[in-house]
Tab-separated table of C-alpha atoms and ligand atoms in Angstrom:
chain	number	residue	atom	x	y	z
I	27	MET	CA	-35.914	15.795	-75.308
I	28	SER	CA	-37.080	19.340	-74.453
I	29	MET	CA	-34.719	22.270	-74.506
I	30	LYS	CA	-35.255	22.493	-70.724
I	31	LYS	CA	-34.028	18.935	-70.300
I	32	ILE	CA	-31.182	19.522	-72.715
I	33	ILE	CA	-29.996	22.570	-70.756
I	34	ALA	CA	-30.311	20.612	-67.542
I	35	VAL	CA	-28.387	17.686	-69.044
I	36	ALA	CA	-25.820	20.010	-70.566
I	37	ALA	CA	-25.342	21.769	-67.181
I	38	ALA	CA	-25.041	18.393	-65.413
I	39	THR	CA	-22.596	17.220	-68.108
I	40	VAL	CA	-20.439	20.299	-67.762
I	41	MET	CA	-20.476	19.861	-63.948
I	42	THR	CA	-19.541	16.224	-64.353
I	43	ILE	CA	-16.690	16.978	-66.771
I	44	GLY	CA	-15.542	19.746	-64.437
I	45	LEU	CA	-15.488	17.399	-61.447
I	46	ALA	CA	-13.834	14.682	-63.413
I	47	ALA	CA	-11.207	17.182	-64.629
I	48	CYS	CA	-10.231	18.034	-61.020
I	49	SER	CA	-10.079	14.483	-59.752
I	50	SER	CA	-9.178	11.037	-61.204
I	51	ASP	CA	-12.094	9.608	-63.038
I	52	ALA	CA	-13.353	7.229	-60.324
I	53	ALA	CA	-15.768	5.550	-62.616
I	54	GLY	CA	-12.979	4.806	-65.112
I	55	THR	CA	-15.285	5.627	-67.945
I	56	GLY	CA	-12.808	8.199	-69.372
I	57	GLY	CA	-15.680	10.723	-69.760
I	58	GLY	CA	-17.363	10.275	-73.131
I	59	SER	CA	-21.049	10.544	-73.806
I	60	GLU	CA	-23.568	10.936	-71.073
I	61	GLY	CA	-27.091	9.576	-71.255
I	62	SER	CA	-29.153	6.519	-70.729
I	63	VAL	CA	-30.922	4.373	-73.293
I	64	GLY	CA	-33.657	1.763	-72.832
I	65	ILE	CA	-33.599	-0.913	-75.532
I	66	SER	CA	-36.732	-3.047	-75.897
I	67	MET	CA	-36.544	-6.069	-78.210
I	68	PRO	CA	-39.361	-8.644	-78.919
I	69	THR	CA	-37.724	-11.986	-78.398
I	70	ARG	CA	-34.425	-13.940	-78.290
I	71	SER	CA	-36.089	-16.833	-80.117
I	72	LEU	CA	-35.488	-15.249	-83.490
I	73	GLU	CA	-31.818	-14.805	-84.311
I	74	ARG	CA	-31.876	-11.353	-85.768
I	75	TRP	CA	-33.150	-9.617	-82.607
I	76	ILE	CA	-30.255	-11.012	-80.598
I	77	ASN	CA	-27.913	-9.366	-83.110
I	78	ASP	CA	-29.982	-6.089	-83.041
I	79	GLY	CA	-30.143	-5.778	-79.303
I	80	GLU	CA	-26.700	-6.920	-78.311
I	81	GLY	CA	-25.098	-4.939	-81.184
I	82	LEU	CA	-26.763	-1.622	-80.188
I	83	LYS	CA	-26.109	-2.088	-76.516
I	84	ALA	CA	-22.385	-2.649	-77.159
I	85	GLN	CA	-22.160	0.304	-79.490
I	86	LEU	CA	-23.795	2.572	-76.960
I	87	GLU	CA	-21.714	1.404	-74.018
I	88	ASP	CA	-18.527	1.748	-76.105
I	89	ALA	CA	-19.459	5.356	-76.612
I	90	GLY	CA	-20.035	5.891	-72.898
I	91	TYR	CA	-23.788	5.713	-72.704
I	92	SER	CA	-25.549	3.395	-70.267
I	93	ALA	CA	-27.936	0.950	-72.084
I	94	ASP	CA	-30.596	-1.325	-70.575
I	95	LEU	CA	-31.525	-4.157	-72.965
I	96	GLN	CA	-34.697	-6.185	-72.389
I	97	TYR	CA	-36.349	-9.055	-74.381
I	98	ALA	CA	-40.089	-9.611	-73.845
I	99	ASP	CA	-40.446	-13.251	-75.007
I	100	ASP	CA	-42.880	-12.097	-77.651
I	101	LYS	CA	-45.390	-11.121	-74.994
I	102	ALA	CA	-46.775	-7.617	-75.532
I	103	ASP	CA	-47.737	-7.087	-71.852
I	104	THR	CA	-44.237	-8.029	-70.777
I	105	GLN	CA	-42.828	-5.483	-73.223
I	106	ILE	CA	-45.014	-2.805	-71.840
I	107	SER	CA	-43.939	-3.369	-68.247
I	108	GLN	CA	-40.313	-3.539	-69.259
I	109	ILE	CA	-40.683	-0.145	-70.981
I	110	GLN	CA	-42.435	1.201	-67.892
I	111	ASN	CA	-39.422	0.120	-65.802
I	112	GLN	CA	-37.021	1.838	-68.236
I	113	ILE	CA	-39.069	5.011	-67.982
I	114	ALA	CA	-39.014	4.827	-64.206
I	115	SER	CA	-35.233	4.308	-64.301
I	116	GLY	CA	-34.940	7.664	-66.043
I	117	VAL	CA	-33.750	6.835	-69.504
I	118	ASP	CA	-33.358	9.628	-71.924
I	119	VAL	CA	-34.164	7.625	-75.032
I	120	LEU	CA	-36.276	4.502	-75.708
I	121	VAL	CA	-35.527	2.233	-78.645
I	122	ILE	CA	-38.416	-0.131	-79.220
I	123	ALA	CA	-39.004	-3.001	-81.680
I	124	ALA	CA	-42.701	-3.471	-80.935
I	125	ILE	CA	-44.285	-6.879	-80.511
I	126	ASP	CA	-47.683	-5.377	-81.148
I	127	GLY	CA	-47.393	-1.946	-82.634
I	128	GLU	CA	-51.023	-1.141	-81.681
I	129	LEU	CA	-50.600	-1.436	-77.904
I	130	LEU	CA	-47.954	1.068	-76.871
I	131	ALA	CA	-49.766	4.457	-76.872
I	132	PRO	CA	-50.459	4.595	-73.161
I	133	VAL	CA	-46.896	3.763	-72.056
I	134	LEU	CA	-45.434	6.138	-74.650
I	135	ALA	CA	-47.661	8.896	-73.347
I	136	ASP	CA	-45.891	8.350	-70.021
I	137	ALA	CA	-42.497	8.577	-71.821
I	138	LYS	CA	-43.451	11.749	-73.574
I	139	ALA	CA	-44.565	13.355	-70.255
I	140	GLN	CA	-41.008	12.879	-69.103
I	141	ASP	CA	-39.471	14.210	-72.315
I	142	ILE	CA	-38.107	10.828	-73.250
I	143	ALA	CA	-37.364	10.527	-76.977
I	144	VAL	CA	-38.904	7.436	-78.558
I	145	ILE	CA	-37.344	5.649	-81.568
I	146	SER	CA	-39.408	2.947	-83.326
I	147	TYR	CA	-36.950	0.222	-84.249
I	148	ASP	CA	-37.553	-1.838	-87.439
I	149	ARG	CA	-41.292	-2.236	-86.742
I	150	LEU	CA	-43.475	0.871	-86.767
I	151	ILE	CA	-45.394	1.752	-83.592
I	152	ASN	CA	-48.961	2.836	-84.472
I	153	GLY	CA	-51.772	4.816	-83.000
I	154	THR	CA	-49.675	7.289	-80.995
I	155	PRO	CA	-48.151	10.744	-81.662
I	156	ASP	CA	-45.500	9.902	-79.096
I	157	VAL	CA	-43.067	8.298	-81.523
I	158	ASP	CA	-40.286	10.625	-82.630
I	159	TYR	CA	-38.323	8.689	-85.248
I	160	TYR	CA	-38.400	5.365	-87.050
I	161	ALA	CA	-35.379	3.417	-88.222
I	162	THR	CA	-35.883	0.501	-90.479
I	163	PHE	CA	-35.109	-1.262	-93.745
I	164	ASP	CA	-37.320	-0.471	-96.757
I	165	ASN	CA	-40.039	-3.015	-95.812
I	166	TYR	CA	-41.952	-2.734	-99.108
I	167	LYS	CA	-38.665	-3.303	-101.002
I	168	VAL	CA	-38.087	-6.479	-98.997
I	169	GLY	CA	-41.305	-7.971	-100.379
I	170	GLN	CA	-40.698	-6.540	-103.794
I	171	LEU	CA	-37.307	-8.343	-103.949
I	172	GLN	CA	-39.017	-11.602	-103.003
I	173	GLY	CA	-41.702	-11.112	-105.681
I	174	GLU	CA	-39.246	-10.113	-108.314
I	175	PHE	CA	-37.009	-13.113	-107.489
I	176	ILE	CA	-39.916	-15.499	-108.129
I	177	GLU	CA	-40.964	-13.598	-111.325
I	178	GLU	CA	-37.387	-13.774	-112.695
I	179	GLN	CA	-36.647	-17.409	-111.610
I	180	LEU	CA	-39.863	-18.755	-113.158
I	181	GLY	CA	-39.752	-16.552	-116.247
I	182	LEU	CA	-43.177	-15.159	-115.527
I	183	ALA	CA	-42.661	-11.948	-117.506
I	184	ASP	CA	-41.978	-14.152	-120.568
I	185	GLY	CA	-45.312	-15.912	-120.109
I	186	ALA	CA	-44.067	-19.090	-118.461
I	187	GLY	CA	-46.474	-21.213	-116.379
I	188	PRO	CA	-48.753	-22.258	-114.911
I	189	PHE	CA	-46.929	-22.873	-111.606
I	190	ASN	CA	-48.386	-23.929	-108.251
I	191	LEU	CA	-47.751	-21.158	-105.662
I	192	GLU	CA	-48.383	-21.254	-101.845
I	193	PRO	CA	-48.083	-17.736	-100.354
I	194	PHE	CA	-47.469	-16.991	-96.656
I	195	ALA	CA	-47.576	-13.707	-94.811
I	196	GLY	CA	-46.026	-12.550	-91.449
I	197	SER	CA	-47.514	-11.969	-88.039
I	198	PRO	CA	-50.826	-10.008	-88.200
I	199	ASP	CA	-49.621	-7.877	-85.212
I	200	ASP	CA	-46.503	-6.759	-87.070
I	201	ASN	CA	-46.839	-3.581	-89.097
I	202	ASN	CA	-43.918	-4.755	-91.228
I	203	ALA	CA	-45.738	-7.854	-92.453
I	204	LYS	CA	-48.323	-5.908	-94.534
I	205	PHE	CA	-45.418	-4.032	-96.300
I	206	PHE	CA	-43.572	-7.266	-96.984
I	207	PHE	CA	-46.670	-8.891	-98.369
I	208	SER	CA	-47.676	-5.817	-100.448
I	209	GLY	CA	-44.241	-5.572	-102.048
I	210	ALA	CA	-44.394	-9.183	-103.132
I	211	TRP	CA	-48.061	-9.325	-104.079
I	212	ASP	CA	-47.839	-6.196	-106.222
I	213	VAL	CA	-45.470	-8.254	-108.428
I	214	LEU	CA	-47.274	-11.700	-108.152
I	215	LEU	CA	-51.042	-10.963	-108.024
I	216	PRO	CA	-51.219	-10.104	-111.780
I	217	TYR	CA	-49.763	-13.540	-112.551
I	218	VAL	CA	-52.328	-15.193	-110.193
I	219	GLU	CA	-55.148	-13.207	-111.918
I	220	ASN	CA	-54.010	-14.334	-115.424
I	221	GLY	CA	-53.491	-17.962	-114.455
I	222	GLN	CA	-49.649	-18.181	-114.838
I	223	LEU	CA	-49.591	-18.714	-111.013
I	224	VAL	CA	-52.153	-21.090	-109.542
I	225	VAL	CA	-52.804	-21.337	-105.782
I	226	PRO	CA	-54.307	-24.873	-105.187
I	227	SER	CA	-55.009	-24.178	-101.498
I	228	GLY	CA	-57.108	-21.180	-102.522
I	229	LYS	CA	-55.145	-19.077	-99.969
I	230	ALA	CA	-54.452	-16.179	-102.422
I	231	PRO	CA	-55.428	-12.862	-100.962
I	232	ALA	CA	-57.667	-10.963	-103.303
I	233	SER	CA	-55.741	-7.795	-102.449
I	234	ASN	CA	-52.945	-6.546	-100.294
I	235	ASP	CA	-55.474	-5.511	-97.616
I	236	ASP	CA	-56.291	-9.200	-97.176
I	237	TRP	CA	-52.751	-10.108	-96.270
I	238	ALA	CA	-53.487	-11.070	-92.634
I	239	SER	CA	-55.775	-13.892	-93.788
I	240	ILE	CA	-52.581	-15.902	-94.524
I	241	GLY	CA	-50.564	-14.382	-91.602
I	242	ILE	CA	-48.561	-16.651	-89.235
I	243	LEU	CA	-48.894	-15.245	-85.653
I	244	GLY	CA	-45.544	-14.555	-83.924
I	245	TRP	CA	-43.572	-15.571	-86.964
I	246	LYS	CA	-43.481	-19.036	-85.598
I	247	SER	CA	-41.652	-21.728	-87.622
I	248	ASP	CA	-43.782	-24.530	-86.286
I	249	SER	CA	-46.999	-22.700	-87.166
I	250	ALA	CA	-45.743	-22.224	-90.736
I	251	GLN	CA	-44.850	-25.929	-90.853
I	252	SER	CA	-48.264	-27.101	-89.774
I	253	GLU	CA	-50.015	-24.674	-92.099
I	254	LEU	CA	-48.111	-26.134	-95.075
I	255	ASP	CA	-48.682	-29.686	-93.778
I	256	ASN	CA	-52.424	-28.933	-93.891
I	257	ARG	CA	-52.306	-27.452	-97.319
I	258	LEU	CA	-50.367	-30.370	-98.666
I	259	GLY	CA	-52.608	-32.804	-96.963
I	260	SER	CA	-55.768	-31.198	-98.326
I	261	PHE	CA	-54.900	-29.849	-101.767
I	262	TYR	CA	-51.984	-31.897	-103.057
I	263	THR	CA	-53.423	-35.356	-102.885
I	264	GLY	CA	-53.345	-36.279	-106.588
I	265	GLY	CA	-49.628	-36.089	-107.219
I	266	GLU	CA	-49.606	-32.325	-107.867
I	267	LYS	CA	-46.467	-30.526	-106.677
I	268	ILE	CA	-45.754	-27.069	-105.267
I	269	ASP	CA	-43.520	-25.096	-107.558
I	270	VAL	CA	-42.945	-21.968	-105.467
I	271	VAL	CA	-43.563	-20.801	-101.876
I	272	LEU	CA	-43.619	-17.094	-100.960
I	273	SER	CA	-42.190	-16.954	-97.448
I	274	PRO	CA	-41.822	-13.365	-96.008
I	275	ASN	CA	-38.978	-14.359	-93.649
I	276	ASP	CA	-36.473	-17.038	-92.634
I	277	SER	CA	-38.167	-18.365	-89.561
I	278	LEU	CA	-41.260	-19.211	-91.615
I	279	ALA	CA	-39.067	-20.583	-94.425
I	280	GLN	CA	-37.429	-22.966	-91.974
I	281	GLY	CA	-40.840	-24.384	-90.911
I	282	ILE	CA	-41.935	-24.525	-94.558
I	283	ALA	CA	-38.742	-26.465	-95.420
I	284	ALA	CA	-39.463	-29.006	-92.655
I	285	SER	CA	-42.898	-29.562	-93.995
I	286	LEU	CA	-41.560	-30.064	-97.592
I	287	ARG	CA	-38.961	-32.550	-96.292
I	288	SER	CA	-41.601	-34.603	-94.460
I	289	ALA	CA	-43.716	-34.609	-97.612
I	290	GLY	CA	-40.839	-36.144	-99.459
I	291	TYR	CA	-39.629	-33.130	-101.509
I	292	THR	CA	-35.904	-33.254	-102.194
I	293	ALA	CA	-33.480	-30.483	-103.069
I	294	GLY	CA	-32.284	-30.531	-106.665
I	295	THR	CA	-35.280	-32.615	-107.854
I	296	ASP	CA	-38.798	-31.318	-106.949
I	297	TRP	CA	-37.909	-28.787	-104.282
I	298	PRO	CA	-39.900	-25.551	-104.902
I	299	LEU	CA	-38.569	-21.973	-105.005
I	300	LEU	CA	-38.597	-20.783	-101.427
I	301	THR	CA	-37.987	-17.142	-100.373
I	302	GLY	CA	-37.003	-15.701	-97.021
I	303	GLN	CA	-35.586	-12.675	-95.140
I	304	ASP	CA	-33.009	-12.008	-92.399
I	305	ALA	CA	-30.128	-14.299	-93.369
I	306	ASP	CA	-30.646	-16.468	-90.270
I	307	LYS	CA	-27.798	-18.980	-89.982
I	308	ALA	CA	-30.218	-21.875	-90.186
I	309	SER	CA	-31.606	-20.492	-93.412
I	310	VAL	CA	-28.148	-19.901	-94.875
I	311	VAL	CA	-27.395	-23.555	-94.228
I	312	ASN	CA	-30.659	-24.361	-96.124
I	313	ILE	CA	-29.693	-22.031	-98.971
I	314	LEU	CA	-26.288	-23.742	-99.246
I	315	ALA	CA	-28.166	-27.165	-99.303
I	316	GLY	CA	-30.603	-25.995	-102.033
I	317	GLU	CA	-33.565	-26.024	-99.661
I	318	GLN	CA	-34.118	-22.252	-99.615
I	319	SER	CA	-33.672	-20.209	-102.757
I	320	MET	CA	-32.861	-16.815	-101.357
I	321	THR	CA	-33.008	-14.595	-98.371
I	322	VAL	CA	-33.362	-10.782	-98.170
I	323	TRP	CA	-30.404	-9.648	-96.116
I	324	LYS	CA	-30.858	-6.743	-93.730
I	325	ASP	CA	-27.515	-6.020	-92.149
I	326	THR	CA	-28.646	-5.256	-88.645
I	327	ARG	CA	-25.270	-3.583	-88.018
I	328	GLU	CA	-26.333	-0.809	-90.425
I	329	LEU	CA	-29.640	-0.410	-88.577
I	330	GLY	CA	-27.707	-0.162	-85.318
I	331	ASN	CA	-25.457	2.536	-86.787
I	332	VAL	CA	-28.533	4.511	-87.922
I	333	VAL	CA	-30.124	4.302	-84.451
I	334	PHE	CA	-26.803	5.192	-82.757
I	335	GLY	CA	-26.722	8.256	-85.016
I	336	PHE	CA	-30.267	9.125	-83.999
I	337	ILE	CA	-29.316	8.822	-80.302
I	338	GLU	CA	-26.159	10.977	-80.649
I	339	ALA	CA	-28.208	13.708	-82.392
I	340	ILE	CA	-31.018	13.509	-79.798
I	341	MET	CA	-28.514	13.709	-76.891
I	342	ALA	CA	-26.917	16.767	-78.549
I	343	GLY	CA	-30.284	18.413	-79.050
I	344	GLU	CA	-29.996	18.126	-82.813
I	345	GLU	CA	-32.264	16.695	-85.504
I	346	PRO	CA	-31.290	13.140	-86.551
I	347	GLU	CA	-30.612	12.419	-90.284
I	348	ILE	CA	-33.871	11.310	-91.982
I	349	ASN	CA	-34.496	10.149	-95.521
I	350	ASP	CA	-38.244	9.450	-95.569
I	351	THR	CA	-40.958	11.772	-94.421
I	352	GLU	CA	-43.873	10.288	-96.373
I	353	THR	CA	-44.187	6.526	-96.120
I	354	TYR	CA	-44.906	5.686	-92.485
I	355	ASP	CA	-48.214	7.136	-91.356
I	356	ASN	CA	-48.837	5.530	-87.989
I	357	GLY	CA	-52.429	6.697	-87.722
I	358	GLU	CA	-51.587	9.770	-85.684
I	359	LYS	CA	-48.573	11.205	-87.568
I	360	VAL	CA	-46.225	10.418	-90.475
I	361	VAL	CA	-43.187	9.360	-88.488
I	362	PRO	CA	-39.942	10.738	-89.782
I	363	ALA	CA	-37.836	7.666	-90.850
I	364	PHE	CA	-34.491	6.524	-92.059
I	365	LEU	CA	-34.831	3.567	-94.478
I	366	ILE	CA	-31.913	1.267	-95.308
I	367	ALA	CA	-31.818	-0.700	-98.555
I	368	PRO	CA	-32.090	-4.519	-98.196
I	369	GLU	CA	-30.405	-6.860	-100.593
I	370	VAL	CA	-30.972	-10.357	-102.048
I	371	VAL	CA	-28.560	-13.130	-101.021
I	372	VAL	CA	-28.526	-16.404	-103.000
I	373	LYS	CA	-26.145	-19.380	-102.599
I	374	ASP	CA	-23.384	-17.793	-104.680
I	375	ASP	CA	-23.549	-14.604	-102.549
I	376	VAL	CA	-23.006	-16.253	-99.149
I	377	GLN	CA	-19.241	-15.939	-99.039
I	378	SER	CA	-18.906	-12.466	-100.533
I	379	LYS	CA	-21.870	-10.756	-98.844
I	380	LEU	CA	-22.330	-12.544	-95.525
I	381	ILE	CA	-19.030	-14.065	-94.599
I	382	ASP	CA	-16.519	-11.593	-96.067
I	383	SER	CA	-18.532	-8.735	-94.514
I	384	GLY	CA	-18.224	-10.433	-91.101
I	385	PHE	CA	-21.974	-10.735	-90.650
I	386	ILE	CA	-21.625	-14.484	-90.108
I	387	GLN	CA	-18.652	-16.814	-89.713
I	388	ALA	CA	-17.943	-19.603	-92.244
I	389	SER	CA	-18.111	-22.030	-89.344
I	390	ASP	CA	-21.697	-20.814	-88.475
I	391	VAL	CA	-22.936	-22.404	-91.696
I	392	GLY	CA	-20.683	-25.502	-91.964
I	393	LEU	CA	-18.166	-23.977	-94.348
Z	17	GAL	C1	-40.134	-8.433	-88.708
Z	17	GAL	C2	-38.732	-8.202	-89.073
Z	17	GAL	C3	-38.180	-9.264	-89.959
Z	17	GAL	C4	-38.797	-10.582	-89.611
Z	17	GAL	C5	-39.781	-10.723	-88.532
Z	17	GAL	C6	-39.492	-11.772	-87.526
Z	17	GAL	O1	-40.771	-7.384	-88.148
Z	17	GAL	O2	-38.610	-6.948	-89.829
Z	17	GAL	O3	-36.808	-9.143	-89.933
Z	17	GAL	O4	-37.752	-11.566	-89.372
Z	17	GAL	O5	-40.032	-9.559	-87.856
Z	17	GAL	O6	-38.831	-11.340	-86.396
């Protein structure tokens, strides 16, 4: 927000407070923060985005801001038009979790022309200088935790193997997916190259750059399920078993689990190691049942707090708190970022990390 706009807002705010002071506060808002925020989330079909969007909207409204929350049903053109409407409505700040991070440059140029601050939420927006800040979890670390979990559970560092691995990657239009895969593959590829990990389907990217070759568009559970069905039907016909599946998130892990079940795998006997991310309730149920081995938990309430802090600073004409000014080059600039540390959750952690923290209720997961 330009100094011009800040002065104008400040003057308007002083005027508002002055008027409110001389008469009862008709709006009943009790004063508080001024300002309007447009929140643009990708979809309601994946649980975490419901938590993200509704949590941030509530936090902003509790603080006296107005917040418009839109979900775009995973359609990039819908998201663009929703953002255009938020710009036209005169928001001061846009918070965007991009469906396709390569397609927003034109609409963000419009935002910048109106001095609207743009916060890239969780997923980096690429190809435009008109992104001011990025709030996310350490995406490379998410993948690294998945790779290290597999390495440790299989005893790979001690030379164990060979094990049959089937790797998956996230949506090719999601900038996060390459970081998730790279973090995991930097741990696992050396074991593929030395034969401790074998990939019977042959779907082992030769390098991190090749990650999208095993990507699942839109993070869709049923697409992951049919992909594993195909691999099982084509490459596991002689009694061979899968020992480990690298899944970058929970929605894919849920589809993969459905495929394993239909192929006759059973928890506690021949069920493979299966990774995930997001602590979706359905995946926590699978973790408790022994059908998913771990999830990488990203407490979306923490992300909401970081973004709320960004917004408070922006509205006050101050610089938000940043802890990374090197990692996220979006092709036009290195976007100043705040990264939050993710953490592994396994079956024994569900109560202490997820339920005791209030992230989920025991009843959500059948406890
Ligand atoms: C990613 C996000 C993850 C993952 C996926 C599905 O961008 O960081 O939490 O779940 O999208 O929405």
